Amino acid sequence: MGMTMLEKILARCSDRQRVETGDVVSCRVDWAVEFDLPFARSHNRPVPNKVWDPSRIVLILDHVVPAPTVVMADGLKAARAFAKERGIKHFYPEGRQGICHQLVAELGFALPGMLLACGDSHTSASGAFNCAARGLGMMEMLYILCKGETWFEVCPTVRYVLEGQLAEGVYPRDVIHHIAGVYGEHLNQNVEYVGPGLKRLDMAARQTIATMSTELSAEFATFAFDEQTEAYLRDRAQESYSPVESDKDARFTEVRTINFDKLEPQVVMPHFVPHNVRPVGEVAGMKIDQGFIGSCANGRIEDLRVAAQILKGRSVHPDSRLIITPASTQVAIDAAKEGLIEIFLRAGAVFTNPTCGACNGGHMGLIGAGERCLTSSTRNFKGRMGSKDAEILMASPATVAASAVAGVICDPRTTNQERNAGR
Amino acid sequence: MAHLTGRVWKFGDNINTDLMMPNIAYESPPSEQPKFVFSANRPGWSSQVQKGDVIIGGSNFGTGSSRPAAKLMLGLGISAIVADSINGLFLRNCVNFGLPAFSCPGVSALFEEGDTAIIDYPGASIRNKRSNDSLSGRKLPQSLIQLTLSGGVVPLLRREGYLKE
């Protein structure tokens, strides 16, 4: 019996020939990625006086930059002090920052065949790079910062075979919404993404799907390695790496085929994700007060280009507002070079600094009681982006941009048709 | 280990971490944070909870973020969480903070709110004192049970001299 790509990584990191479903293994991590929030005094987490390996720890300030409150300002100060005292080599504070999951990609820390540990729940994002990556929480990260290892249970894997081509106006975000809508949660299961459809998913697309796999409650989400992965990492990889692929006789609990050809834009309804998704046509016309494009799910240059294509020469509806937050400083630089920021500003959108920002409701762009937000960020939980009496719906950046212009939820395919018809 | 016995509070499916630890808790001192638990979906609940109470949840309990919600549950005095299924990251947080928790398919149908639950955490079994019905759930590895019962990661690291005092 062969192993899946993930099982191979867990076997290597636990010095075993092989691992099997049900095994609980102790693994050395290759990279430990820490972020700002655990340093806030409200988190009350003790500070290590020695760390496992300062050269393998990456510290990124992302959730609350620049500091929105004194509590967070003190936390960022504590994070900076920790970086200095412990000699953390890879430290990315304000101005050289981005959302941690985007930075570890851009800077080549998330590498094929490696095990990347991070406290944040959307760590699955790095699975796009054929990397084993799972969100672990701040206390487990404290353990890892000290010891460089942690445990995993080897869970069964669901394999998604992707095929076909997405129609115009349909995006990778719609693919993962479709999976969540049809198959629901994947507790105690890993997911892997393979198949001919990967050819038409660039790395940004895979990062979107991998990030949102956290909302499936999956353990690990891992993509196959291919020439696109290799090309992305060519000038970025921090070190040499060895990709992994699932053996032909690896065991899967289920194999499901996702055909892109048939997909439509998909909207996640308020408060929870599994089995809570509708085609955009069913919710079109619903008023929105705020649109948000950003986060580790959809704040990349590819997402901003899609938004700009829709917003160029148009205006955000007077009864709506649109906030656009790049996922990293590099994304912001690219957006400036390509003239996207001017398009956004002329359309009446707000363009912010890179940060998690409105996604986790800790910083800028909150929504008030009775308001409705359509977002391309990661979660639709009650109260997450502000008032508990607000509603959060989720959609692709194209659907968000088109809806912000209309002031109501609308199908981005219609908006594009209008443009093509010269209206 | 002696069995845990506690009064039952019931919660449904997809109870997420943002409900357990809303953003306002991030700005509050640790001692005040527990009062915000479930303030969006069940206002006033946190003041009714008593030390030793137990949460019985539906499926995908604890879905969502890495925020240290398990710590707030401990702060309220919750002694154990048993749910039809528990999100993997939340379960890790429970272990790492020292809060006994396990998945037990069907458990939400076994209890009504206010019942008394008798829980064998290492054995992952639970019994309703009123009906005497019992169920077995998903056992955690022995090492993780020990880590939980000894208070999670912090006491362990402190003992080994890793933490600033």
PDB file of C-alpha atoms in Angstrom, chain A residues 140-406:
ATOM      1  CA  GLU A 140       0.980  24.805  20.399  1.00  0.00           C
ATOM      2  CA  MET A 141       3.140  27.402  18.658  1.00  0.00           C
ATOM      3  CA  LEU A 142       4.683  28.268  21.997  1.00  0.00           C
ATOM      4  CA  TYR A 143       5.640  24.602  22.326  1.00  0.00           C
ATOM      5  CA  ILE A 144       7.021  24.551  18.781  1.00  0.00           C
ATOM      6  CA  LEU A 145       8.982  27.780  19.251  1.00  0.00           C
ATOM      7  CA  CYS A 146      10.641  26.087  22.224  1.00  0.00           C
ATOM      8  CA  LYS A 147      11.057  22.562  20.871  1.00  0.00           C
ATOM      9  CA  GLY A 148      10.675  22.565  17.083  1.00  0.00           C
ATOM     10  CA  GLU A 149       8.295  19.629  17.035  1.00  0.00           C
ATOM     11  CA  THR A 150       4.665  18.710  17.468  1.00  0.00           C
ATOM     12  CA  TRP A 151       2.199  15.833  16.940  1.00  0.00           C
ATOM     13  CA  PHE A 152      -0.248  14.891  14.225  1.00  0.00           C
ATOM     14  CA  GLU A 153      -2.774  12.150  13.863  1.00  0.00           C
ATOM     15  CA  VAL A 154      -2.687  10.595  10.402  1.00  0.00           C
ATOM     16  CA  CYS A 155      -6.235  11.035   9.089  1.00  0.00           C
ATOM     17  CA  PRO A 156      -7.864   9.567   5.976  1.00  0.00           C
ATOM     18  CA  THR A 157      -7.660  11.655   2.813  1.00  0.00           C
ATOM     19  CA  VAL A 158     -10.354  12.785   0.380  1.00  0.00           C
ATOM     20  CA  ARG A 159      -8.910  13.287  -3.080  1.00  0.00           C
ATOM     21  CA  TYR A 160     -10.397  15.992  -5.316  1.00  0.00           C
ATOM     22  CA  VAL A 161      -9.680  15.514  -9.005  1.00  0.00           C
ATOM     23  CA  LEU A 162     -10.081  18.854 -10.732  1.00  0.00           C
ATOM     24  CA  GLU A 163     -10.917  18.954 -14.423  1.00  0.00           C
ATOM     25  CA  GLY A 164     -12.318  21.224 -17.090  1.00  0.00           C
ATOM     26  CA  GLN A 165     -12.210  24.962 -17.535  1.00  0.00           C
ATOM     27  CA  LEU A 166     -13.880  27.721 -15.564  1.00  0.00           C
ATOM     28  CA  ALA A 167     -16.299  29.831 -17.583  1.00  0.00           C
ATOM     29  CA  GLU A 168     -15.778  33.580 -17.767  1.00  0.00           C
ATOM     30  CA  GLY A 169     -16.911  35.205 -14.527  1.00  0.00           C
ATOM     31  CA  VAL A 170     -16.360  32.007 -12.525  1.00  0.00           C
ATOM     32  CA  TYR A 171     -13.285  31.858 -10.293  1.00  0.00           C
ATOM     33  CA  PRO A 172     -11.282  29.539  -8.012  1.00  0.00           C
ATOM     34  CA  ARG A 173     -13.188  31.005  -5.071  1.00  0.00           C
ATOM     35  CA  ASP A 174     -16.370  29.607  -6.615  1.00  0.00           C
ATOM     36  CA  VAL A 175     -14.729  26.167  -6.830  1.00  0.00           C
ATOM     37  CA  ILE A 176     -14.091  25.930  -3.099  1.00  0.00           C
ATOM     38  CA  HIS A 177     -17.530  27.356  -2.289  1.00  0.00           C
ATOM     39  CA  HIS A 178     -19.008  24.657  -4.503  1.00  0.00           C
ATOM     40  CA  ILE A 179     -17.084  21.960  -2.628  1.00  0.00           C
ATOM     41  CA  ALA A 180     -18.201  23.360   0.753  1.00  0.00           C
ATOM     42  CA  GLY A 181     -21.782  23.600  -0.440  1.00  0.00           C
ATOM     43  CA  VAL A 182     -22.008  20.074  -1.819  1.00  0.00           C
ATOM     44  CA  TYR A 183     -19.743  18.083   0.504  1.00  0.00           C
ATOM     45  CA  GLY A 184     -19.857  20.124   3.728  1.00  0.00           C
ATOM     46  CA  GLU A 185     -17.286  19.734   6.454  1.00  0.00           C
ATOM     47  CA  HIS A 186     -14.290  17.400   6.294  1.00  0.00           C
ATOM     48  CA  LEU A 187     -13.586  16.832   9.992  1.00  0.00           C
ATOM     49  CA  ASN A 188     -10.761  14.395  10.699  1.00  0.00           C
ATOM     50  CA  GLN A 189      -9.999  14.205   7.005  1.00  0.00           C
ATOM     51  CA  ASN A 190      -7.247  15.574   4.839  1.00  0.00           C
ATOM     52  CA  VAL A 191      -7.977  16.846   1.365  1.00  0.00           C
ATOM     53  CA  GLU A 192      -5.698  16.780  -1.635  1.00  0.00           C
ATOM     54  CA  TYR A 193      -6.163  18.498  -4.989  1.00  0.00           C
ATOM     55  CA  VAL A 194      -4.866  16.939  -8.190  1.00  0.00           C
ATOM     56  CA  GLY A 195      -5.917  16.511 -11.801  1.00  0.00           C
ATOM     57  CA  PRO A 196      -5.779  18.077 -15.264  1.00  0.00           C
ATOM     58  CA  GLY A 197      -7.684  21.148 -14.033  1.00  0.00           C
ATOM     59  CA  LEU A 198      -4.580  22.204 -12.071  1.00  0.00           C
ATOM     60  CA  LYS A 199      -3.024  23.362 -15.334  1.00  0.00           C
ATOM     61  CA  ARG A 200      -5.532  26.172 -15.419  1.00  0.00           C
ATOM     62  CA  LEU A 201      -5.138  27.126 -11.758  1.00  0.00           C
ATOM     63  CA  ASP A 202      -2.249  29.496 -11.163  1.00  0.00           C
ATOM     64  CA  MET A 203      -0.599  29.590  -7.739  1.00  0.00           C
ATOM     65  CA  ALA A 204      -2.895  32.376  -6.542  1.00  0.00           C
ATOM     66  CA  ALA A 205      -5.899  30.236  -7.449  1.00  0.00           C
ATOM     67  CA  ARG A 206      -4.489  27.304  -5.517  1.00  0.00           C
ATOM     68  CA  GLN A 207      -3.778  29.544  -2.522  1.00  0.00           C
ATOM     69  CA  THR A 208      -7.426  30.643  -2.519  1.00  0.00           C
ATOM     70  CA  ILE A 209      -8.663  27.044  -2.545  1.00  0.00           C
ATOM     71  CA  ALA A 210      -6.070  25.887   0.003  1.00  0.00           C
ATOM     72  CA  THR A 211      -6.843  28.794   2.355  1.00  0.00           C
ATOM     73  CA  MET A 212     -10.562  28.162   2.246  1.00  0.00           C
ATOM     74  CA  SER A 213     -10.056  24.461   2.869  1.00  0.00           C
ATOM     75  CA  THR A 214      -9.782  25.515   6.524  1.00  0.00           C
ATOM     76  CA  GLU A 215     -13.472  26.360   6.272  1.00  0.00           C
ATOM     77  CA  LEU A 216     -14.089  22.728   5.342  1.00  0.00           C
ATOM     78  CA  SER A 217     -12.614  21.938   8.783  1.00  0.00           C
ATOM     79  CA  ALA A 218     -10.103  19.731   6.979  1.00  0.00           C
ATOM     80  CA  GLU A 219      -6.900  18.718   8.750  1.00  0.00           C
ATOM     81  CA  PHE A 220      -4.369  19.286   5.945  1.00  0.00           C
ATOM     82  CA  ALA A 221      -5.086  20.516   2.403  1.00  0.00           C
ATOM     83  CA  THR A 222      -2.329  19.758  -0.088  1.00  0.00           C
ATOM     84  CA  PHE A 223      -1.934  20.395  -3.805  1.00  0.00           C
ATOM     85  CA  ALA A 224       0.068  18.319  -6.247  1.00  0.00           C
ATOM     86  CA  PHE A 225       3.392  19.818  -7.393  1.00  0.00           C
ATOM     87  CA  ASP A 226       3.762  20.784 -11.064  1.00  0.00           C
ATOM     88  CA  GLU A 227       5.689  23.069 -13.393  1.00  0.00           C
ATOM     89  CA  GLN A 228       3.706  26.101 -12.172  1.00  0.00           C
ATOM     90  CA  THR A 229       4.771  25.437  -8.584  1.00  0.00           C
ATOM     91  CA  GLU A 230       8.347  25.079  -9.744  1.00  0.00           C
ATOM     92  CA  ALA A 231       8.206  28.311 -11.783  1.00  0.00           C
ATOM     93  CA  TYR A 232       6.736  30.311  -8.886  1.00  0.00           C
ATOM     94  CA  LEU A 233       9.423  29.110  -6.499  1.00  0.00           C
ATOM     95  CA  ARG A 234      12.365  29.371  -8.908  1.00  0.00           C
ATOM     96  CA  ASP A 235      13.686  32.680  -7.610  1.00  0.00           C
ATOM     97  CA  ARG A 236      12.011  32.571  -4.224  1.00  0.00           C
ATOM     98  CA  ALA A 237      12.731  29.284  -2.471  1.00  0.00           C
ATOM     99  CA  GLN A 238      14.691  29.790   0.761  1.00  0.00           C
ATOM    100  CA  GLU A 239      16.355  26.403   0.275  1.00  0.00           C
ATOM    101  CA  SER A 240      16.278  23.316  -1.917  1.00  0.00           C
ATOM    102  CA  TYR A 241      13.234  21.108  -1.641  1.00  0.00           C
ATOM    103  CA  SER A 242      11.871  17.709  -2.664  1.00  0.00           C
ATOM    104  CA  PRO A 243       8.298  17.600  -3.971  1.00  0.00           C
ATOM    105  CA  VAL A 244       6.041  14.708  -2.963  1.00  0.00           C
ATOM    106  CA  GLU A 245       3.304  12.988  -4.915  1.00  0.00           C
ATOM    107  CA  SER A 246       0.697  10.467  -3.895  1.00  0.00           C
ATOM    108  CA  ASP A 247       1.502   6.895  -4.877  1.00  0.00           C
ATOM    109  CA  LYS A 248      -0.737   5.192  -7.418  1.00  0.00           C
ATOM    110  CA  ASP A 249      -1.796   2.727  -4.724  1.00  0.00           C
ATOM    111  CA  ALA A 250      -2.240   5.316  -1.978  1.00  0.00           C
ATOM    112  CA  ARG A 251      -5.465   4.879  -0.067  1.00  0.00           C
ATOM    113  CA  PHE A 252      -8.202   7.505  -0.247  1.00  0.00           C
ATOM    114  CA  THR A 253     -11.379   7.475   1.747  1.00  0.00           C
ATOM    115  CA  GLU A 254     -13.100   8.958  -1.284  1.00  0.00           C
ATOM    116  CA  VAL A 255     -12.189  10.320  -4.727  1.00  0.00           C
ATOM    117  CA  ARG A 256     -14.408  13.107  -6.022  1.00  0.00           C
ATOM    118  CA  THR A 257     -14.251  14.766  -9.423  1.00  0.00           C
ATOM    119  CA  ILE A 258     -14.945  18.482  -9.692  1.00  0.00           C
ATOM    120  CA  ASN A 259     -15.760  19.556 -13.221  1.00  0.00           C
ATOM    121  CA  PHE A 260     -15.062  23.269 -13.680  1.00  0.00           C
ATOM    122  CA  ASP A 261     -17.111  23.505 -16.891  1.00  0.00           C
ATOM    123  CA  LYS A 262     -20.429  23.384 -15.080  1.00  0.00           C
ATOM    124  CA  LEU A 263     -19.720  25.793 -12.227  1.00  0.00           C
ATOM    125  CA  GLU A 264     -21.462  29.107 -11.658  1.00  0.00           C
ATOM    126  CA  PRO A 265     -20.530  31.908  -9.240  1.00  0.00           C
ATOM    127  CA  GLN A 266     -21.312  30.701  -5.692  1.00  0.00           C
ATOM    128  CA  VAL A 267     -22.293  32.764  -2.653  1.00  0.00           C
ATOM    129  CA  VAL A 268     -21.910  31.537   0.938  1.00  0.00           C
ATOM    130  CA  MET A 269     -24.848  32.612   3.112  1.00  0.00           C
ATOM    131  CA  PRO A 270     -24.460  34.139   6.604  1.00  0.00           C
ATOM    132  CA  HIS A 271     -23.024  32.636   9.768  1.00  0.00           C
ATOM    133  CA  PHE A 272     -21.559  29.258   8.697  1.00  0.00           C
ATOM    134  CA  VAL A 273     -19.998  27.626   5.654  1.00  0.00           C
ATOM    135  CA  PRO A 274     -20.702  23.859   5.220  1.00  0.00           C
ATOM    136  CA  HIS A 275     -23.827  23.170   3.115  1.00  0.00           C
ATOM    137  CA  ASN A 276     -24.711  26.866   3.174  1.00  0.00           C
ATOM    138  CA  VAL A 277     -23.925  27.951  -0.380  1.00  0.00           C
ATOM    139  CA  ARG A 278     -26.152  29.159  -3.234  1.00  0.00           C
ATOM    140  CA  PRO A 279     -25.657  30.035  -6.890  1.00  0.00           C
ATOM    141  CA  VAL A 280     -25.417  33.818  -7.241  1.00  0.00           C
ATOM    142  CA  GLY A 281     -28.663  33.923  -9.214  1.00  0.00           C
ATOM    143  CA  GLU A 282     -30.641  32.863  -6.160  1.00  0.00           C
ATOM    144  CA  VAL A 283     -29.467  35.813  -4.066  1.00  0.00           C
ATOM    145  CA  ALA A 284     -29.095  38.465  -6.764  1.00  0.00           C
ATOM    146  CA  GLY A 285     -30.733  41.768  -5.851  1.00  0.00           C
ATOM    147  CA  MET A 286     -29.976  41.540  -2.135  1.00  0.00           C
ATOM    148  CA  LYS A 287     -28.752  44.955  -0.928  1.00  0.00           C
ATOM    149  CA  ILE A 288     -25.189  45.216   0.359  1.00  0.00           C
ATOM    150  CA  ASP A 289     -23.757  47.979   2.533  1.00  0.00           C
ATOM    151  CA  GLN A 290     -20.109  46.973   2.260  1.00  0.00           C
ATOM    152  CA  GLY A 291     -17.930  44.977  -0.084  1.00  0.00           C
ATOM    153  CA  PHE A 292     -14.513  43.725   0.991  1.00  0.00           C
ATOM    154  CA  ILE A 293     -11.767  42.307  -1.214  1.00  0.00           C
ATOM    155  CA  GLY A 294      -8.709  41.102   0.640  1.00  0.00           C
ATOM    156  CA  SER A 295      -7.361  38.488   3.085  1.00  0.00           C
ATOM    157  CA  CYS A 296      -5.190  35.404   2.676  1.00  0.00           C
ATOM    158  CA  ALA A 297      -8.006  33.943   0.577  1.00  0.00           C
ATOM    159  CA  ASN A 298      -8.331  36.655  -2.057  1.00  0.00           C
ATOM    160  CA  GLY A 299      -6.032  39.639  -1.551  1.00  0.00           C
ATOM    161  CA  ARG A 300      -3.479  38.821  -4.243  1.00  0.00           C
ATOM    162  CA  ILE A 301      -2.603  40.771  -7.388  1.00  0.00           C
ATOM    163  CA  GLU A 302      -4.611  38.306  -9.481  1.00  0.00           C
ATOM    164  CA  ASP A 303      -7.698  39.153  -7.414  1.00  0.00           C
ATOM    165  CA  LEU A 304      -7.043  42.886  -7.641  1.00  0.00           C
ATOM    166  CA  ARG A 305      -6.733  42.653 -11.424  1.00  0.00           C
ATOM    167  CA  VAL A 306     -10.129  40.989 -11.649  1.00  0.00           C
ATOM    168  CA  ALA A 307     -11.635  43.688  -9.433  1.00  0.00           C
ATOM    169  CA  ALA A 308     -10.009  46.463 -11.463  1.00  0.00           C
ATOM    170  CA  GLN A 309     -11.342  45.032 -14.697  1.00  0.00           C
ATOM    171  CA  ILE A 310     -14.856  45.411 -13.327  1.00  0.00           C
ATOM    172  CA  LEU A 311     -14.308  48.734 -11.545  1.00  0.00           C
ATOM    173  CA  LYS A 312     -12.526  50.515 -14.393  1.00  0.00           C
ATOM    174  CA  GLY A 313     -14.665  53.432 -15.490  1.00  0.00           C
ATOM    175  CA  ARG A 314     -17.419  52.517 -13.037  1.00  0.00           C
ATOM    176  CA  SER A 315     -18.318  53.747  -9.562  1.00  0.00           C
ATOM    177  CA  VAL A 316     -19.159  52.040  -6.319  1.00  0.00           C
ATOM    178  CA  HIS A 317     -22.901  52.500  -5.729  1.00  0.00           C
ATOM    179  CA  PRO A 318     -23.648  55.562  -3.582  1.00  0.00           C
ATOM    180  CA  ASP A 319     -25.438  53.415  -0.984  1.00  0.00           C
ATOM    181  CA  SER A 320     -22.540  50.931  -0.751  1.00  0.00           C
ATOM    182  CA  ARG A 321     -18.851  51.084   0.070  1.00  0.00           C
ATOM    183  CA  LEU A 322     -15.968  48.917  -1.062  1.00  0.00           C
ATOM    184  CA  ILE A 323     -12.751  48.245   0.844  1.00  0.00           C
ATOM    185  CA  ILE A 324      -9.778  46.687  -0.918  1.00  0.00           C
ATOM    186  CA  THR A 325      -6.847  45.414   1.137  1.00  0.00           C
ATOM    187  CA  PRO A 326      -3.778  43.928  -0.574  1.00  0.00           C
ATOM    188  CA  ALA A 327      -2.397  40.767   1.001  1.00  0.00           C
ATOM    189  CA  SER A 328       1.174  42.079   1.101  1.00  0.00           C
ATOM    190  CA  THR A 329       3.430  45.037   0.441  1.00  0.00           C
ATOM    191  CA  GLN A 330       4.505  43.349  -2.795  1.00  0.00           C
ATOM    192  CA  VAL A 331       0.879  43.048  -3.940  1.00  0.00           C
ATOM    193  CA  ALA A 332       0.449  46.768  -3.212  1.00  0.00           C
ATOM    194  CA  ILE A 333       3.592  47.606  -5.207  1.00  0.00           C
ATOM    195  CA  ASP A 334       2.368  45.530  -8.156  1.00  0.00           C
ATOM    196  CA  ALA A 335      -1.067  47.141  -7.951  1.00  0.00           C
ATOM    197  CA  ALA A 336       0.555  50.584  -8.049  1.00  0.00           C
ATOM    198  CA  LYS A 337       2.735  49.667 -11.031  1.00  0.00           C
ATOM    199  CA  GLU A 338      -0.211  48.317 -12.964  1.00  0.00           C
ATOM    200  CA  GLY A 339      -2.360  51.368 -12.297  1.00  0.00           C
ATOM    201  CA  LEU A 340      -4.922  49.383 -10.338  1.00  0.00           C
ATOM    202  CA  ILE A 341      -4.873  51.620  -7.280  1.00  0.00           C
ATOM    203  CA  GLU A 342      -5.910  54.621  -9.356  1.00  0.00           C
ATOM    204  CA  ILE A 343      -8.778  52.619 -10.844  1.00  0.00           C
ATOM    205  CA  PHE A 344      -9.948  51.667  -7.343  1.00  0.00           C
ATOM    206  CA  LEU A 345      -9.691  55.195  -5.992  1.00  0.00           C
ATOM    207  CA  ARG A 346     -11.446  56.733  -8.991  1.00  0.00           C
ATOM    208  CA  ALA A 347     -14.232  54.190  -8.555  1.00  0.00           C
ATOM    209  CA  GLY A 348     -14.713  55.404  -4.993  1.00  0.00           C
ATOM    210  CA  ALA A 349     -13.255  52.323  -3.284  1.00  0.00           C
ATOM    211  CA  VAL A 350     -11.054  52.542  -0.176  1.00  0.00           C
ATOM    212  CA  PHE A 351      -7.581  51.052  -0.730  1.00  0.00           C
ATOM    213  CA  THR A 352      -5.795  50.167   2.522  1.00  0.00           C
ATOM    214  CA  ASN A 353      -2.362  49.051   3.645  1.00  0.00           C
ATOM    215  CA  PRO A 354      -1.653  45.307   3.660  1.00  0.00           C
ATOM    216  CA  THR A 355      -3.090  43.581   6.746  1.00  0.00           C
ATOM    217  CA  CYS A 356      -5.669  40.979   7.733  1.00  0.00           C
ATOM    218  CA  GLY A 357      -7.793  44.042   8.490  1.00  0.00           C
ATOM    219  CA  ALA A 358     -11.520  43.746   8.011  1.00  0.00           C
ATOM    220  CA  CYS A 359     -11.407  39.957   7.600  1.00  0.00           C
ATOM    221  CA  ASN A 360     -11.082  39.270  11.305  1.00  0.00           C
ATOM    222  CA  GLY A 361     -12.817  42.423  12.402  1.00  0.00           C
ATOM    223  CA  GLY A 362      -9.938  43.554  14.544  1.00  0.00           C
ATOM    224  CA  HIS A 363      -8.871  46.442  12.439  1.00  0.00           C
ATOM    225  CA  MET A 364     -10.601  48.802   9.966  1.00  0.00           C
ATOM    226  CA  GLY A 365     -13.739  48.309   7.952  1.00  0.00           C
ATOM    227  CA  LEU A 366     -16.146  46.983  10.567  1.00  0.00           C
ATOM    228  CA  ILE A 367     -19.845  46.714   9.843  1.00  0.00           C
ATOM    229  CA  GLY A 368     -22.668  48.056  11.970  1.00  0.00           C
ATOM    230  CA  ALA A 369     -25.935  46.607  13.257  1.00  0.00           C
ATOM    231  CA  GLY A 370     -28.329  45.691  10.473  1.00  0.00           C
ATOM    232  CA  GLU A 371     -25.661  46.030   7.795  1.00  0.00           C
ATOM    233  CA  ARG A 372     -24.768  43.401   5.215  1.00  0.00           C
ATOM    234  CA  CYS A 373     -21.261  42.781   3.898  1.00  0.00           C
ATOM    235  CA  LEU A 374     -20.354  40.771   0.811  1.00  0.00           C
ATOM    236  CA  THR A 375     -16.747  39.706   1.214  1.00  0.00           C
ATOM    237  CA  SER A 376     -14.045  37.699  -0.477  1.00  0.00           C
ATOM    238  CA  SER A 377     -12.327  37.182   2.893  1.00  0.00           C
ATOM    239  CA  THR A 378     -12.302  33.966   4.863  1.00  0.00           C
ATOM    240  CA  ARG A 379     -15.269  33.809   7.242  1.00  0.00           C
ATOM    241  CA  ASN A 380     -18.936  34.692   7.544  1.00  0.00           C
ATOM    242  CA  PHE A 381     -19.345  34.067  11.278  1.00  0.00           C
ATOM    243  CA  LYS A 382     -21.841  36.113  13.267  1.00  0.00           C
ATOM    244  CA  GLY A 383     -20.132  39.180  14.671  1.00  0.00           C
ATOM    245  CA  ARG A 384     -16.782  38.471  13.057  1.00  0.00           C
ATOM    246  CA  MET A 385     -16.543  41.665  11.008  1.00  0.00           C
ATOM    247  CA  GLY A 386     -18.273  43.921  13.535  1.00  0.00           C
ATOM    248  CA  SER A 387     -21.817  43.924  14.909  1.00  0.00           C
ATOM    249  CA  LYS A 388     -23.416  40.630  15.907  1.00  0.00           C
ATOM    250  CA  ASP A 389     -26.527  41.981  14.241  1.00  0.00           C
ATOM    251  CA  ALA A 390     -24.857  42.252  10.826  1.00  0.00           C
ATOM    252  CA  GLU A 391     -24.782  39.680   8.023  1.00  0.00           C
ATOM    253  CA  ILE A 392     -21.699  38.466   6.166  1.00  0.00           C
ATOM    254  CA  LEU A 393     -21.959  36.710   2.813  1.00  0.00           C
ATOM    255  CA  MET A 394     -18.939  35.502   0.863  1.00  0.00           C
ATOM    256  CA  ALA A 395     -18.168  35.478  -2.855  1.00  0.00           C
ATOM    257  CA  SER A 396     -15.338  35.822  -5.369  1.00  0.00           C
ATOM    258  CA  PRO A 397     -13.625  39.210  -5.806  1.00  0.00           C
ATOM    259  CA  ALA A 398     -15.434  39.554  -9.159  1.00  0.00           C
ATOM    260  CA  THR A 399     -18.838  39.046  -7.558  1.00  0.00           C
ATOM    261  CA  VAL A 400     -17.919  41.461  -4.746  1.00  0.00           C
ATOM    262  CA  ALA A 401     -16.710  44.169  -7.159  1.00  0.00           C
ATOM    263  CA  ALA A 402     -19.710  43.828  -9.464  1.00  0.00           C
ATOM    264  CA  SER A 403     -22.081  43.871  -6.493  1.00  0.00           C
ATOM    265  CA  ALA A 404     -20.427  46.949  -4.972  1.00  0.00           C
ATOM    266  CA  VAL A 405     -21.059  48.779  -8.234  1.00  0.00           C
ATOM    267  CA  ALA A 406     -24.692  47.644  -8.369  1.00  0.00           C
TER     268      ALA A 406
END
